[in-house]
Coordinates of C-alpha atoms and ligand atoms in Angstrom, one line a residue:
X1 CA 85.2 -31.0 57.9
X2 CA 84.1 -27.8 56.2
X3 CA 85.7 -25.9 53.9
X4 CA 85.9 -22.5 52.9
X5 CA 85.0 -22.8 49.2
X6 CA 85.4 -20.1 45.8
X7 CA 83.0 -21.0 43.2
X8 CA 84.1 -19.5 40.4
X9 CA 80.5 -18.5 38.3
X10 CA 76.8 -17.5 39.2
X11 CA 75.2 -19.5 36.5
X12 CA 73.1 -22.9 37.0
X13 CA 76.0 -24.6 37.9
X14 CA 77.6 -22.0 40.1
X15 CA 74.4 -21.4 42.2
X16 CA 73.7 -25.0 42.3
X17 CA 77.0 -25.8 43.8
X18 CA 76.5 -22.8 46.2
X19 CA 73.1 -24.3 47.4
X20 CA 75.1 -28.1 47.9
X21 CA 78.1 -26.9 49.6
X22 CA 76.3 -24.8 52.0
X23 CA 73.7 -27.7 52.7
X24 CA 77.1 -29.7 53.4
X25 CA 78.1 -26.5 56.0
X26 CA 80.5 -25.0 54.0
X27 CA 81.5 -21.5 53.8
X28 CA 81.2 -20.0 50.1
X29 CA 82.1 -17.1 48.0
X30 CA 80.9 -16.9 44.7
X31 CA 82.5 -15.0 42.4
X32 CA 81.0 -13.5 39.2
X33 CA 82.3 -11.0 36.5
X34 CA 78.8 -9.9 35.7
X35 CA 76.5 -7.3 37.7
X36 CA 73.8 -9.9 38.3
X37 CA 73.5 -13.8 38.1
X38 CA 72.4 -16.0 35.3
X39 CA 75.4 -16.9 33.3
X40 CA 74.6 -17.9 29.4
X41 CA 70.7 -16.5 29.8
X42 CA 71.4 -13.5 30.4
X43 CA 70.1 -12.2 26.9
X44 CA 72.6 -9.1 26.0
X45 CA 70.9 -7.2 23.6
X46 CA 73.3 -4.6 23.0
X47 CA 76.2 -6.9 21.7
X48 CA 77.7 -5.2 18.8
X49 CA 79.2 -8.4 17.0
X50 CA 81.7 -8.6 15.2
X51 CA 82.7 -9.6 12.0
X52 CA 86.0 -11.5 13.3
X53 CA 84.7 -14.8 14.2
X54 CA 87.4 -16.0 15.9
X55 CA 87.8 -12.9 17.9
X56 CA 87.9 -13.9 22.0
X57 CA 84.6 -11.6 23.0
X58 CA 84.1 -10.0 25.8
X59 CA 80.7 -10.9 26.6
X60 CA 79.9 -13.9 28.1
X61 CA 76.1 -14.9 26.7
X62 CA 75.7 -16.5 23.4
X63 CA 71.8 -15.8 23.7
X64 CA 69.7 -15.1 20.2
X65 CA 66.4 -13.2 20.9
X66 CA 64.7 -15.9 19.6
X67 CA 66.3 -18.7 21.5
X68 CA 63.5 -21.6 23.1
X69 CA 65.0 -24.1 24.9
X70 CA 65.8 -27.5 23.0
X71 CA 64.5 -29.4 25.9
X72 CA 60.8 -29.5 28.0
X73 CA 61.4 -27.2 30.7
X74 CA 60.4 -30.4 33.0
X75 CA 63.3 -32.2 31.7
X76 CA 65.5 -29.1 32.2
X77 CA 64.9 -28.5 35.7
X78 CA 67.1 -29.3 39.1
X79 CA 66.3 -32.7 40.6
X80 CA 64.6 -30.9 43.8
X81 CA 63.4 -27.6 42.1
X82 CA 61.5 -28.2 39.3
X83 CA 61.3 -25.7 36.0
X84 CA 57.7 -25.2 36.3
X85 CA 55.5 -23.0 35.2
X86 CA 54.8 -20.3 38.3
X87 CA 52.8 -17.8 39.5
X88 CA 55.5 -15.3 38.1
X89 CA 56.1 -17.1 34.8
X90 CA 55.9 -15.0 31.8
X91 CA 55.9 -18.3 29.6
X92 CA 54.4 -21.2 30.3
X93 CA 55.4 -23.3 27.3
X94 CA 56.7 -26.5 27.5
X95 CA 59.7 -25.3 25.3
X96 CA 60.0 -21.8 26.5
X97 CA 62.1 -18.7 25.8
X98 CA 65.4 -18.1 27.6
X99 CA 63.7 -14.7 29.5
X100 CA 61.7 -17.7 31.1
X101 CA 64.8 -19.8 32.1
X102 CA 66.8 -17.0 33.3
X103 CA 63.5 -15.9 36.1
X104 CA 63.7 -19.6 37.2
X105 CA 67.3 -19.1 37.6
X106 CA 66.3 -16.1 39.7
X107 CA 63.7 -17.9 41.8
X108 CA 66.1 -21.2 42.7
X109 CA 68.1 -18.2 43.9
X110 CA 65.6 -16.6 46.3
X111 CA 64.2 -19.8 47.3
X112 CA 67.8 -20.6 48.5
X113 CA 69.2 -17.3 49.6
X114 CA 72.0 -17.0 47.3
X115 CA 72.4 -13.9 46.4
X116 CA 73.9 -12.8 49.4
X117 CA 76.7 -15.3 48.3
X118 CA 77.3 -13.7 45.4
X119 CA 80.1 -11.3 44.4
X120 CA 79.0 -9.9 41.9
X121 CA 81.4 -7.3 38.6
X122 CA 84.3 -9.8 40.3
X123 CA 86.0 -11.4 37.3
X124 CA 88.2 -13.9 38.7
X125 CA 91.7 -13.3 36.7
X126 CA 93.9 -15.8 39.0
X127 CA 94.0 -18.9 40.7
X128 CA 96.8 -21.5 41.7
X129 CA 98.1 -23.5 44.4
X130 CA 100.2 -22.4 47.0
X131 CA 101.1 -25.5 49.6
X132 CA 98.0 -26.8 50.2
X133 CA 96.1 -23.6 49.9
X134 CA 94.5 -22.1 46.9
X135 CA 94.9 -18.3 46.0
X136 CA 92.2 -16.7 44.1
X137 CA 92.9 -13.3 42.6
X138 CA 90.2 -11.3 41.4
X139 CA 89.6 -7.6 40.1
X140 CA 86.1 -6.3 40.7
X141 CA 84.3 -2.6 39.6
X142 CA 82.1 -0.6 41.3
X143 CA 81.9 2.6 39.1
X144 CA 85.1 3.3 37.5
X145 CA 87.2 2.0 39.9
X146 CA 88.9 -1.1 39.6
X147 CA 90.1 -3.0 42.8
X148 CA 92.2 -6.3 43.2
X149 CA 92.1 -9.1 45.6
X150 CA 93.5 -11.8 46.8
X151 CA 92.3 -14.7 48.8
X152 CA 93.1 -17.8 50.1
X153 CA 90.2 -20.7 49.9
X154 CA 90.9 -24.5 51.0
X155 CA 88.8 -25.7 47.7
X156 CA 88.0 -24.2 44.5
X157 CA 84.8 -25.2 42.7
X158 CA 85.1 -24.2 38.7
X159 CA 81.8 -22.9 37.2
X160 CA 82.5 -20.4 34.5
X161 CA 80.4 -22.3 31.6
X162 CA 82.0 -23.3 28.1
X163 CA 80.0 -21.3 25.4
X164 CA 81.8 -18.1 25.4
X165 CA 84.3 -18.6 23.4
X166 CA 84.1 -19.2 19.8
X167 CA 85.3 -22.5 17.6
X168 CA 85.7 -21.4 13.6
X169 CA 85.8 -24.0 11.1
X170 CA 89.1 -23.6 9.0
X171 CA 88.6 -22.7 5.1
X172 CA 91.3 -22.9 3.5
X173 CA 91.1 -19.4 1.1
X174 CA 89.3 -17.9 3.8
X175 CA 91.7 -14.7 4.0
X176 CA 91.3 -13.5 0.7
X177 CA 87.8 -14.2 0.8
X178 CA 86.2 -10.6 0.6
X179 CA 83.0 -11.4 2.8
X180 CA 82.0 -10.9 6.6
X181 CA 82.2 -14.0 9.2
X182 CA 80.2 -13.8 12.3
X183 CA 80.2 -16.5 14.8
X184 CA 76.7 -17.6 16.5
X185 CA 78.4 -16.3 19.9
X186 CA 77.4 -12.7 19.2
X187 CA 74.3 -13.6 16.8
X188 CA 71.3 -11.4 18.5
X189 CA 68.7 -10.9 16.0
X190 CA 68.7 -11.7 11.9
X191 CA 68.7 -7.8 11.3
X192 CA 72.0 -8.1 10.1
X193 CA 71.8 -10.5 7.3
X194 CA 68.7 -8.9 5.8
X195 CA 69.0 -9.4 1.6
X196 CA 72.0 -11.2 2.4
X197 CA 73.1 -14.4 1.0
X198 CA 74.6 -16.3 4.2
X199 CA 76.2 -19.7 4.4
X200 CA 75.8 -21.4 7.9
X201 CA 78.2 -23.8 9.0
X202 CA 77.2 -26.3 11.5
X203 CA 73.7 -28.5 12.3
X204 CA 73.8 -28.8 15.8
X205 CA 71.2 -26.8 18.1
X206 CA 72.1 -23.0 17.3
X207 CA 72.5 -24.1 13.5
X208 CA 69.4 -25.5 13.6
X209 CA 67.8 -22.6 15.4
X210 CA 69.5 -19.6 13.6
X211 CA 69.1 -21.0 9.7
X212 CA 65.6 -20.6 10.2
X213 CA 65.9 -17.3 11.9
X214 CA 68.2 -16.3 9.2
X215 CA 65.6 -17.6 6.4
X216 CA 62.7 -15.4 7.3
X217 CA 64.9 -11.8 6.6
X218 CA 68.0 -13.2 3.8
X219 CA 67.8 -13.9 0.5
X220 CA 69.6 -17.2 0.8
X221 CA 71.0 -19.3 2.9
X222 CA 73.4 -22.3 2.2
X223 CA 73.3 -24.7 5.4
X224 CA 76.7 -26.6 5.2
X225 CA 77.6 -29.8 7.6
X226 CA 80.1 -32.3 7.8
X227 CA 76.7 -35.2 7.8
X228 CA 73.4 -35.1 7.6
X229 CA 71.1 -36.9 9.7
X230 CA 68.2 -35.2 10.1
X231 CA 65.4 -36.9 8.8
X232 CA 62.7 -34.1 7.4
X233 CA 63.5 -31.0 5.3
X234 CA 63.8 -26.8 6.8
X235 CA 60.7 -25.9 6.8
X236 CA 61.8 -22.2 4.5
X237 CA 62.6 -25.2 1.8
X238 CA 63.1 -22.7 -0.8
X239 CA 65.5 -20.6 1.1
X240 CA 67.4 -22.8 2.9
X241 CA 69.9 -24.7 0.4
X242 CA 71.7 -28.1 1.8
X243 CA 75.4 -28.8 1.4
X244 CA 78.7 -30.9 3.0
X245 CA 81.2 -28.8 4.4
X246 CA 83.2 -25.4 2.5
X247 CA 86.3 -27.1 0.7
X248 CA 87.5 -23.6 -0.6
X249 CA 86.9 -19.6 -0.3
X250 CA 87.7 -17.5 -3.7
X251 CA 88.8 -13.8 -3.6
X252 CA 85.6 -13.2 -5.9
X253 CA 83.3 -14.1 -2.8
X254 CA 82.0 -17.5 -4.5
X255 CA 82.2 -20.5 -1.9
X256 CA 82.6 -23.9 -2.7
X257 CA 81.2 -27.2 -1.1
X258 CA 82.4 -30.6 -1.0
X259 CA 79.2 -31.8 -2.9
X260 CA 80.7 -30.5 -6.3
X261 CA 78.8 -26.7 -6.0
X262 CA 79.2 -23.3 -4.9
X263 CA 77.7 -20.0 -4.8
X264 CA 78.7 -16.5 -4.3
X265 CA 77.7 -15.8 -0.5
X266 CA 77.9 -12.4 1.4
X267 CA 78.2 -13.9 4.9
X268 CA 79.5 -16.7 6.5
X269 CA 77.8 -17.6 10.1
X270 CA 79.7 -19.9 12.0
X271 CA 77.8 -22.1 14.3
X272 CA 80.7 -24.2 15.2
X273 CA 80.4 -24.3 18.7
X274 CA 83.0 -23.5 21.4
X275 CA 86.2 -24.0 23.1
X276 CA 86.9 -24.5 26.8
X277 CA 89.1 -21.8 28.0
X278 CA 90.2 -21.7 32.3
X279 CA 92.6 -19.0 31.0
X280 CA 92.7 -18.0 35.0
X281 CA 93.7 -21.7 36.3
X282 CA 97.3 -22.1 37.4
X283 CA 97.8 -25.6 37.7
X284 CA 101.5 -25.9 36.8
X285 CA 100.2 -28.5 33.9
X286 CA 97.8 -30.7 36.6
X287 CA 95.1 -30.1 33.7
X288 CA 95.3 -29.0 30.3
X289 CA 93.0 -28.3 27.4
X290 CA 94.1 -30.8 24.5
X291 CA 92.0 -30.8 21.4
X292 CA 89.4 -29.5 23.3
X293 CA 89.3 -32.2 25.8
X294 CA 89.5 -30.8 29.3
X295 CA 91.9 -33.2 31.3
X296 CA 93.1 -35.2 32.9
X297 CA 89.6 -35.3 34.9
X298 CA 88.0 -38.2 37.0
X299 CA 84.3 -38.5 35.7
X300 CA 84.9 -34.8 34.1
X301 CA 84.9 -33.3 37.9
X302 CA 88.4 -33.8 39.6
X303 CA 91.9 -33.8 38.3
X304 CA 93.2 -36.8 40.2
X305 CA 96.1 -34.5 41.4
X306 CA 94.4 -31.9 42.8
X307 CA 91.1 -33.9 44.2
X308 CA 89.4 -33.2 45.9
X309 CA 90.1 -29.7 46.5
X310 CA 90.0 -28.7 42.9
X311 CA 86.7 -30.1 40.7
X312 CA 84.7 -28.5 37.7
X313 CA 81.1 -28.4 37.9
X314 CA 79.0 -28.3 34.6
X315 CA 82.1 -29.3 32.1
X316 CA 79.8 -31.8 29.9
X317 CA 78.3 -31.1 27.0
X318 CA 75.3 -32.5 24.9
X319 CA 73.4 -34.0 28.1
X320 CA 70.8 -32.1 30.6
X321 CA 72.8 -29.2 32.3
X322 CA 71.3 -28.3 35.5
X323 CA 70.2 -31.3 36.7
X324 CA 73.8 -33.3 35.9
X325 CA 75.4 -29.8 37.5
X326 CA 73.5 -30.2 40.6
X327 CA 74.4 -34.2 41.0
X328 CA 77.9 -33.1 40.5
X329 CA 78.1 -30.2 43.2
X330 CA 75.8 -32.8 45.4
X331 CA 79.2 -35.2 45.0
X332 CA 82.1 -32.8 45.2
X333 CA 80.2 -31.5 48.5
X334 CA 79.8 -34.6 50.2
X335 CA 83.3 -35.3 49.8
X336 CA 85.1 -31.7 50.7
X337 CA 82.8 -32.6 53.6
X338 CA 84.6 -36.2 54.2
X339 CA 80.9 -37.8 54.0
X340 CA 81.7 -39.4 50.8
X341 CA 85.7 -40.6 49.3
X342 CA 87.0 -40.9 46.6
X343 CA 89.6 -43.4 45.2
X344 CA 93.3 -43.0 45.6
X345 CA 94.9 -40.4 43.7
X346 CA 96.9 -43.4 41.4
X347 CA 93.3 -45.2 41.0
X348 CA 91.5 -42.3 39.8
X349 CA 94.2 -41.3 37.3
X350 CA 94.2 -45.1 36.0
X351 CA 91.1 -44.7 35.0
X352 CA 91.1 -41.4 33.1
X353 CA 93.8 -43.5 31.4
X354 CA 91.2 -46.2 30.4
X355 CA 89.0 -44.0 29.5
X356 CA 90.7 -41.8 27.4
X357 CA 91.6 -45.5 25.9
X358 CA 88.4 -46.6 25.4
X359 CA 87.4 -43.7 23.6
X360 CA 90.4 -43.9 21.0
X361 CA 89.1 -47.8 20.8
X362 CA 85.8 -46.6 19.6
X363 CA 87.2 -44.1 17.2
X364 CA 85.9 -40.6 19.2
X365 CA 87.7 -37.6 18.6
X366 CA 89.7 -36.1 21.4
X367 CA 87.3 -33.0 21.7
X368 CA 84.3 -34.6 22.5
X369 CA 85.9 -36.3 25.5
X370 CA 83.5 -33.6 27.7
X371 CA 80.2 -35.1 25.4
X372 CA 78.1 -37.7 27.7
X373 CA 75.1 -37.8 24.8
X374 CA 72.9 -40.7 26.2
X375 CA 75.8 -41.7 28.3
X376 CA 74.2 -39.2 30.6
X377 CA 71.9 -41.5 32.2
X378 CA 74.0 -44.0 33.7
X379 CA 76.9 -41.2 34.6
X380 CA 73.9 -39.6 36.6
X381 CA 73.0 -43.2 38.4
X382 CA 76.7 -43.0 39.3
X383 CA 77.3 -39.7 40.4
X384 CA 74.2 -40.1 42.6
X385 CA 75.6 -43.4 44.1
X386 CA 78.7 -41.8 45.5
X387 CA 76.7 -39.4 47.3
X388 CA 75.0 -41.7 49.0
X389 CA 71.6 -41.2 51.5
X390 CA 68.6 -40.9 49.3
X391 CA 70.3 -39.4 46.1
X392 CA 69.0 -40.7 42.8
X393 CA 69.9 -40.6 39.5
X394 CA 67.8 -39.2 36.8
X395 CA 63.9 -40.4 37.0
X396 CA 62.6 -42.7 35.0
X397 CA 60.2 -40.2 33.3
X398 CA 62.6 -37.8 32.5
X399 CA 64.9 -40.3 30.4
X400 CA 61.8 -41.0 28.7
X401 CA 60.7 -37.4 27.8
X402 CA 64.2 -36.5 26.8
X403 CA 64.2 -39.3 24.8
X404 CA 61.2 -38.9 23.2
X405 CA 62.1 -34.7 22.5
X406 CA 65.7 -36.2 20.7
X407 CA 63.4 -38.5 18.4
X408 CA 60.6 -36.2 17.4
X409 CA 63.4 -33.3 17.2
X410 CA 65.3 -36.1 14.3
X411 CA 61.8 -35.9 12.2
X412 CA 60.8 -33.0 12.5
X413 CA 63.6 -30.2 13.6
X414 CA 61.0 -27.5 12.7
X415 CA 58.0 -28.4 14.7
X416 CA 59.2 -30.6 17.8
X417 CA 58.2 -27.6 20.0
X418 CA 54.8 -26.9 19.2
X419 CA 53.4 -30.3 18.0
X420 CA 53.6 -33.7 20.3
X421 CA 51.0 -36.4 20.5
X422 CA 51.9 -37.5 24.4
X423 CA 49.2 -35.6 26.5
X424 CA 49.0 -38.2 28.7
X425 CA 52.4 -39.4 29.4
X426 CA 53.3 -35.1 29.4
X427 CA 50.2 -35.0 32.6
X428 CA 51.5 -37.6 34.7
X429 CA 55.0 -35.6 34.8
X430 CA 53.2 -32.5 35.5
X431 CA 51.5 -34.7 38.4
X432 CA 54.7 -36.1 39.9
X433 CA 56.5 -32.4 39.8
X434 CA 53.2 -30.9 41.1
X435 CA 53.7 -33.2 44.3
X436 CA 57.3 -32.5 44.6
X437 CA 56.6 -28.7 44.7
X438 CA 54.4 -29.3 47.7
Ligands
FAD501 P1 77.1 -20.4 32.3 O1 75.6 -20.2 32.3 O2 77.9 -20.0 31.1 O3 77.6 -19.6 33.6 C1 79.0 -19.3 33.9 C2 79.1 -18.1 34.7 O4 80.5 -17.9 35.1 C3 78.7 -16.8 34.0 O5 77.8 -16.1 34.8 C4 80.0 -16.0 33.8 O6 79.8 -14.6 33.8 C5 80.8 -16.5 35.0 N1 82.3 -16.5 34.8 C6 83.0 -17.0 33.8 N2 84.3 -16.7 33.9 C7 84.4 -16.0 35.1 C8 85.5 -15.4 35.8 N3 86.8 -15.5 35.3 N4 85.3 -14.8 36.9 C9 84.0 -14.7 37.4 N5 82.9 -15.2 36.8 C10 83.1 -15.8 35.6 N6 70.9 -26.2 28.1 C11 69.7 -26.8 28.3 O7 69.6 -27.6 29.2 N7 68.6 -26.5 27.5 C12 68.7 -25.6 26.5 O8 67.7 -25.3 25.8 C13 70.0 -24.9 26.2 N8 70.1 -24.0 25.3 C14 71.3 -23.3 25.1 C15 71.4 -22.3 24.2 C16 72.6 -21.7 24.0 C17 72.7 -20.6 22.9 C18 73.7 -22.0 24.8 C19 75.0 -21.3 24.6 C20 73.6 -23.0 25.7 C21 72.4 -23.7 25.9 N9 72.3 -24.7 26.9 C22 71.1 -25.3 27.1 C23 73.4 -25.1 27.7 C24 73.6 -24.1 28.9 O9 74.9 -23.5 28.7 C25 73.4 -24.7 30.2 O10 72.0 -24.9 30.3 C26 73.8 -23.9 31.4 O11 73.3 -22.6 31.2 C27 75.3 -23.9 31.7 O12 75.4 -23.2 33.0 P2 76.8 -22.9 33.6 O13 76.5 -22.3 34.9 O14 77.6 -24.1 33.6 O15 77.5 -21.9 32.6

């Protein structure tokens, strides 16, 4: 039957679980805090910062100026609307910058009439359960005025993304340390760290993509990680200094690392990633955020107790985003519709309970529960299954570039975007999505 649905967030996976559950014959309101749609690429230039990493910002986009994406746009893309280059596109690059991803953002949105869904400056501040209904309170601004609601939806589809709100690494020291620390969260430009000696924690994507930012305008920068498995040197070799993590801060500003050296640094950029945070979800203890580990949650979309009319849409990380969004929200609306089930309440919880086993078998941390890494494939073939009719997992080619982009990103972190040596294979893709468009 069809429901009346909230989805909470108008970023990819927001709009793409709009476009699914109104292709099922649901009714939807979308709710979203900012004045137009987009979510994490909306690029906000005029973010202050802040020199308290840890603080909770109010911003939502973690955007740098500089930011290309880490994967080829044709890997990126929704299973039916590919990330092509268009008539519109203002950058056609295989890896291209985030003004390019938001305006295909923007054009899956025209093409699929959803901004009329969309309400938007509504920041949704409540939600829980009442019988077998679900109340959603939100506040919204027009001008200076703020006015609250309150609604009642059979299903609630979360969206709100997970990169908005900072994860610091501890230091011990770090309060009588006399420097600035800024968290990649509200890291714009490197304007601030001109002639500045900076030490940046982390070497996952925004590491990666901010130490060489940082290089080209500070005097120094010391790149700490736990490991290192990155095959080829920074390209700013002199600049960039490697070390293992900060052991200790000292009240004279030195820092030291846990590969016997230190250095006095001015600024310490954290790019640490994030925390999940439903700080709006009322769900008397149904889910809870442990460690970072969003749960208990049946293939990281429904909390067995409150399936099906409660599921999270876009919860995994370090995997392909809109496409595994948009097999999700293809799932959860087939079954709000009663076109696909799922198993028994006690059946789906037994096997969060395996899995959360499985994981402490194979020695994973609790806070990457929500990380699929190459797992992502077969999830996807799943997903797809329980939707049934012609849905398919991920294609064959895309596994393969995405593969391919991980490998030559391993050797050379500086250069994957620009330099590749598969014309051929790179055609045929632009073939098959050429046909698709038509
Ligand atoms: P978001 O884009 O974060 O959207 C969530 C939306 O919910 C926002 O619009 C927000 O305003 C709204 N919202 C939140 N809370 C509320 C509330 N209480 N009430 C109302 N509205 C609310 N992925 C890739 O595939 N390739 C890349 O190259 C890539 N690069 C990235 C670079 C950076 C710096 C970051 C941070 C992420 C990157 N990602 C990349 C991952 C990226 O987050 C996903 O691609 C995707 O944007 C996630 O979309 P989402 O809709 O789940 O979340």
């Amino acid at each position: 039957m069809e429901k009346r649905v909230a989805v909470i967030g108008a970023g990819a996976s927001g709009l793409v679980a709009a476009r699914e559950l109104l292709r099922e014959g649901h009714s939807v309101v979308i709710f979203e805090q900012a004045r137009r749609i987009g979510g994490t690429w909306v690029y906000e230039e005029n973010h202050s910062g802040s020199s308290n990493a840890a603080r909770n910002y109010s911003c939502h986009s973690s955007m740098y100026e500089s930011l290309r994406t880490n994967l080829p746009r044709e890997v990126m893309g929704f299973l039916d609307y590919p990330f092509v280059p268009r008539r519109s596109s203002r950058d056609a690059r295989r890896f291209p910058g985030h003004e390019e991803v938001l305006d295909y953002r923007e054009s899956f949105a025209v093409e699929f009439g959803l901004h009329g869904y969309v309400r938007f400056n509504s920041k949704v501040k409540y939600v829980g359960l009442v019988e077998s209904n679900w109340i959603v309170k939100s506040s919204s601004s027009a001008g200076k005025e703020e006015k609250e609601s309150e609604e009642v939806f059979d299903a609630v589809v979360v969206c709100n993304g997970h990169y908005f709100q900072p994860r610091v690494a501890q230091i011990p020291g770090i309060e009588r340390w006399p420097g600035k620390h800024y968290h990649s969260h509200t890291y714009r430009t490197p304007d601030p760290f001109k002639d500045q000696v900076v030490a940046v924690i982390g070497n996952g994507p925004s590491g990666e993509d901010l130490c060489s930012d940082i290089a080209a305008a500070c005097k120094k920068v010391h790149w700490c990680a736990k490991s290192w498995n990155s095959l080829s040197e920074p390209l700013q070799q002199g600049k960039i200094q490697r070390h293992l993590m900060i052991s200790r801060a000292d009240e004279d500003g030195r820092l030291h690392f846990m590969d016997g050296m230190s250095a006095v640094v001015d600024v310490i950029l954290h790019c640490t990633g994030y925390l999940y945070n439903f700080s709006f979800l009322d769900t008397k203890s149904y889910i809870k955020v442990e460690d970072n580990r969003v749960g208990p949650l049946f293939k990281h979309v429904f909390p067995p107790a409150l399936a099906p009319s409660l599921s999270f849409v876009g919860l995994p990380c370090k995997t392909i985003a809109f496409p595994l969004s948009e097999l999700q929200a293809k799932w959860i609306a087939a079954v709000l519709k009663g076109r696909a089930s799922l198993p028994s309440k006690g059946e789906m919880a037994n096997e969060v309970v395996d899995f959360y086993r499985t994981l402490e078998a194979q020695g994973v941390p609790k806070r990457y529960t929500n990380h699929l890494y190459l797992e992502t494939f077969d999830y996807a073939e799943w997903i797809a299954k329980q939707c049934g009719g012609t849905c398919h997992g991920f294609e064959p080619w895309r596994k393969e570039l995405c593969l391919s982009t991980l490998d030559k990103k391993k050797l050379n972190p500086g250069i994957y975007r620009d330099e590749w040596n598969d014309n051929d294979f790179h055609e045929k893709v632009v073939a098959i999505l050429a046909k698709k468009q038509q």
